[in-house]
CSV table of C-alpha atoms in Angstrom, one decimal:
chain,number,residue,atom,x,y,z
G,1,MET,CA,139.8,89.4,128.4
G,2,PRO,CA,143.3,90.3,127.1
G,3,THR,CA,146.2,88.3,128.4
G,4,ALA,CA,149.2,89.9,130.1
G,5,ALA,CA,152.2,87.7,130.6
G,6,MET,CA,154.4,88.7,133.5
G,7,VAL,CA,157.9,87.8,134.7
G,8,GLY,CA,159.0,88.8,138.2
G,9,GLY,CA,155.6,89.0,139.8
G,10,SER,CA,157.1,87.8,143.1
G,11,LEU,CA,159.8,90.5,143.1
G,12,CYS,CA,159.7,94.1,144.3
G,13,HIS,CA,156.9,96.0,142.6
G,14,GLY,CA,155.5,92.8,141.1
G,15,ALA,CA,152.4,92.5,143.3
G,16,ALA,CA,151.5,96.2,142.6
G,17,ILE,CA,152.0,95.8,138.9
G,18,ALA,CA,149.9,92.6,138.7
G,19,ALA,CA,147.1,94.2,140.8
G,20,ARG,CA,147.0,97.2,138.5
G,21,LEU,CA,146.9,95.1,135.3
G,22,GLU,CA,144.0,93.0,136.8
G,23,HIS,CA,142.3,96.3,137.5
G,24,ASP,CA,142.8,97.3,133.9
G,25,GLY,CA,141.0,94.1,132.8
G,26,TYR,CA,143.9,91.8,132.0
G,27,ALA,CA,144.2,88.1,132.8
G,28,VAL,CA,147.7,88.1,134.3
G,29,LEU,CA,149.7,84.9,133.6
G,30,PRO,CA,152.9,84.5,135.6
G,31,LEU,CA,156.0,83.3,133.7
G,32,GLN,CA,159.5,82.1,134.4
G,33,ALA,CA,162.2,83.8,132.4
G,34,GLY,CA,162.4,82.3,128.9
G,35,ASP,CA,159.5,79.9,129.4
G,36,ALA,CA,156.4,80.6,127.4
G,37,ARG,CA,154.8,77.1,127.6
G,38,VAL,CA,152.0,78.2,129.8
G,39,LEU,CA,150.8,80.9,127.3
G,40,PRO,CA,147.8,80.6,125.0
G,41,ALA,CA,148.0,80.3,121.2
G,42,ASP,CA,149.8,82.6,118.7
G,43,GLY,CA,148.8,86.2,118.8
G,44,ALA,CA,146.9,85.9,122.1
G,45,VAL,CA,149.4,87.8,124.4
G,46,ALA,CA,148.5,91.5,124.4
G,47,LEU,CA,151.1,92.6,126.9
G,48,LEU,CA,154.4,91.3,128.2
G,49,VAL,CA,155.8,92.8,131.4
G,50,ILE,CA,159.3,91.8,132.6
G,51,ASN,CA,160.0,93.0,136.1
G,52,THR,CA,163.7,93.0,137.0
G,53,PRO,CA,164.3,95.2,140.0
G,54,VAL,CA,168.0,95.8,140.8
G,55,VAL,CA,169.5,95.4,144.3
G,56,ARG,CA,172.4,97.8,144.4
G,57,THR,CA,175.5,96.2,145.8
G,58,GLY,CA,177.8,99.2,146.1
G,59,LEU,CA,180.8,97.2,145.0
G,60,ARG,CA,183.8,99.3,143.9
G,61,PHE,CA,184.9,98.5,140.4
G,62,ALA,CA,188.2,96.9,141.5
G,63,ASP,CA,186.2,94.5,143.7
G,64,ILE,CA,183.8,93.3,140.9
G,65,GLY,CA,184.6,89.8,139.8
G,66,ASP,CA,183.7,87.8,136.7
G,67,ALA,CA,180.9,86.0,138.6
G,68,ASP,CA,179.4,89.4,139.7
G,69,PHE,CA,179.4,90.7,136.1
G,70,ASP,CA,178.0,87.4,134.8
G,71,ALA,CA,175.2,87.4,137.3
G,72,ALA,CA,174.2,91.0,136.6
G,73,VAL,CA,174.2,90.5,132.8
G,74,GLN,CA,172.4,87.2,133.0
G,75,GLU,CA,169.6,88.5,135.2
G,76,GLN,CA,169.1,91.9,133.7
G,77,LEU,CA,169.9,91.3,130.0
G,78,PHE,CA,170.1,87.6,129.0
G,79,ASP,CA,166.9,86.5,130.9
G,80,THR,CA,165.1,89.4,129.4
G,81,VAL,CA,166.2,88.5,125.9
G,82,ALA,CA,165.2,84.9,126.3
G,83,THR,CA,161.8,85.8,127.6
G,84,MET,CA,161.0,88.2,124.7
G,85,GLN,CA,162.3,85.7,122.1
G,86,ALA,CA,160.0,83.0,123.7
G,87,VAL,CA,156.9,85.2,123.9
G,88,LEU,CA,157.1,87.3,120.7
G,89,PRO,CA,155.8,84.5,118.5
G,90,ARG,CA,152.6,84.6,120.6
G,91,MET,CA,152.1,88.4,120.2
G,92,GLY,CA,150.2,90.0,117.4
G,93,ALA,CA,149.9,93.5,115.9
G,94,GLY,CA,149.2,96.1,118.6
G,95,ALA,CA,150.9,94.1,121.4
G,96,ARG,CA,153.1,95.9,124.0
G,97,ILE,CA,156.2,95.0,125.9
G,98,VAL,CA,157.1,96.8,129.1
G,99,LEU,CA,160.3,96.2,131.0
G,100,VAL,CA,160.7,97.3,134.6
G,101,GLY,CA,164.3,97.8,135.6
G,102,ALA,CA,166.6,100.3,137.2
G,103,ARG,CA,168.0,103.7,136.5
G,104,GLY,CA,171.5,102.2,136.2
G,105,HIS,CA,171.9,103.6,132.7
G,106,LEU,CA,172.4,107.0,134.3
G,107,GLY,CA,175.4,105.7,136.3
G,108,ALA,CA,175.8,105.6,140.1
G,109,TRP,CA,178.5,105.2,142.7
G,110,GLY,CA,179.4,101.5,143.1
G,111,GLY,CA,178.0,98.5,141.3
G,112,ALA,CA,179.3,99.3,137.8
G,113,HIS,CA,178.3,95.8,136.6
G,114,HIS,CA,174.7,96.5,137.3
G,115,MET,CA,174.9,100.0,135.6
G,116,ALA,CA,176.4,98.4,132.5
G,117,ALA,CA,173.7,95.8,132.3
G,118,SER,CA,171.0,98.4,132.8
G,119,ALA,CA,172.4,100.5,130.0
G,120,ALA,CA,172.4,97.5,127.7
G,121,VAL,CA,168.7,97.0,128.4
G,122,VAL,CA,167.9,100.6,127.5
G,123,ALA,CA,169.7,100.1,124.2
G,124,LEU,CA,167.8,96.8,123.7
G,125,VAL,CA,164.5,98.6,124.2
G,126,ARG,CA,165.3,101.2,121.6
G,127,SER,CA,166.6,98.7,119.0
G,128,LEU,CA,163.6,96.4,119.4
G,129,ALA,CA,161.2,99.3,119.2
G,130,LEU,CA,162.6,100.0,115.7
G,131,GLU,CA,162.7,96.4,114.6
G,132,LEU,CA,159.2,95.5,115.8
G,133,ALA,CA,157.5,98.7,114.7
G,134,PRO,CA,156.5,97.2,111.3
G,135,GLN,CA,154.6,94.5,113.2
G,136,GLY,CA,152.8,97.1,115.3
G,137,ILE,CA,154.5,96.0,118.6
G,138,ARG,CA,155.6,98.7,121.0
G,139,VAL,CA,158.5,98.3,123.4
G,140,ASN,CA,159.2,100.6,126.4
G,141,MET,CA,160.9,100.6,129.8
G,142,VAL,CA,160.2,101.9,133.3
G,143,ALA,CA,163.5,102.8,135.1
G,144,ALA,CA,162.9,102.7,138.8
G,145,ASP,CA,165.2,103.3,141.7
G,146,PHE,CA,167.3,100.6,143.2
G,147,VAL,CA,165.7,98.4,145.8
G,148,GLU,CA,166.6,96.6,149.0
G,149,ARG,CA,167.0,92.9,148.9
G,150,ASP,CA,163.9,90.8,149.5
G,151,THR,CA,161.6,93.9,149.6
G,152,PRO,CA,158.1,93.0,148.2
G,153,GLY,CA,157.3,96.6,147.5
G,154,THR,CA,158.2,100.2,148.2
G,155,PRO,CA,156.2,103.4,148.5
G,156,ALA,CA,156.9,103.9,144.8
G,157,SER,CA,155.5,100.6,143.7
G,158,ALA,CA,152.0,102.0,143.1
G,159,ALA,CA,153.4,104.8,140.9
G,160,ILE,CA,155.6,102.3,139.0
G,161,ALA,CA,152.5,100.1,138.4
G,162,ARG,CA,150.6,103.1,137.0
G,163,ALA,CA,153.5,103.8,134.7
G,164,VAL,CA,153.4,100.2,133.4
G,165,SER,CA,149.6,100.6,133.0
G,166,TYR,CA,150.2,103.7,130.9
G,167,LEU,CA,152.9,102.2,128.7
G,168,GLY,CA,150.9,99.0,128.4
G,169,ASP,CA,147.7,100.7,127.2
G,170,ALA,CA,146.8,99.9,123.6
G,171,ASP,CA,146.2,103.6,122.9
G,172,THR,CA,149.5,104.9,124.2
G,173,GLY,CA,151.5,105.9,121.1
G,174,VAL,CA,154.9,105.6,122.7
G,175,SER,CA,157.7,103.2,121.8
G,176,GLY,CA,161.4,103.0,122.4
G,177,GLU,CA,161.3,105.2,125.5
G,178,THR,CA,162.6,104.8,129.0
G,179,LEU,CA,160.4,106.4,131.6
G,180,LEU,CA,162.4,107.4,134.7
G,181,MET,CA,160.5,106.7,137.9
G,182,ASP,CA,163.2,107.1,140.6
G,183,GLY,CA,161.8,109.9,142.8
G,184,ASN,CA,164.4,112.3,141.4
G,185,THR,CA,167.2,110.3,143.1
G,186,GLY,CA,169.3,110.5,139.9
G,187,LEU,CA,169.3,114.3,140.1
G,188,ARG,CA,171.1,114.4,143.5
G,189,MET,CA,174.7,115.5,143.3
G,190,SER,CA,175.4,113.3,146.4
G,191,GLU,CA,174.8,110.3,144.2
G,192,SER,CA,178.2,110.7,142.7
G,193,ARG,CA,179.9,111.0,146.0
G,194,LYS,CA,178.4,108.5,148.4
G,195,PRO,CA,177.1,104.9,147.9
G,196,ARG,CA,173.8,103.8,149.3
G,197,THR,CA,174.1,100.3,150.5
G,198,GLY,CA,171.8,100.1,153.4
G,199,PRO,CA,168.1,100.9,154.0
G,200,ARG,CA,166.7,104.2,153.0
G,201,ASP,CA,166.7,107.0,155.6
G,202,ALA,CA,163.9,109.5,154.9
G,203,THR,CA,165.6,112.3,156.8
G,204,ALA,CA,168.9,111.8,155.0
G,205,ASP,CA,167.1,111.7,151.7
G,206,ALA,CA,165.4,115.0,152.4
G,207,ALA,CA,168.8,116.5,153.4
G,208,GLN,CA,170.4,115.3,150.2
G,209,SER,CA,167.5,116.8,148.1
G,210,ARG,CA,168.1,120.2,149.7
G,211,GLY,CA,171.8,119.9,148.9
G,212,LEU,CA,171.3,119.8,145.1
């Protein structure tokens, strides 16, 4: 049974992703960011999934402090880098890395610190895909919509889990790509005019979609 190491299993989308990977035949091992001590020997990790959903704060740029920027970059970028550096020595040819983050690289109203960190992760994925290609290791990302704080899952979690399953499949010849799974939210013109800081409203979402 192949091993899938996973960070962020307790966060939004995590349960759905873990269940899907188990359905696909993986033994899913939960990890803390940057800590690979629980993993088996070298070359035994077939898939690494790092799930880092982003809670959108809606902070205006003028209100973003150093601590806000530091926290966003630490959580979205530095923890991801530390985890990959810890796990890569235990991955062999044909292994896959799938990051689950947010669509922040597209930009959005408010929370520029999260958007900048998300863009850095997209660049990291493309760079690592090039660097690890000679080793036969593929790296991809699923860019989901922003989430509400302490939400275990959303209606989109099952679809995101299927996307992780696809990118994590040994026969999927894709690397260096960011798969956008945000329910077309990034296409709405209202995204540039109005921040969303509270719970989703299905009626409002539908009205915004018609206003493209």
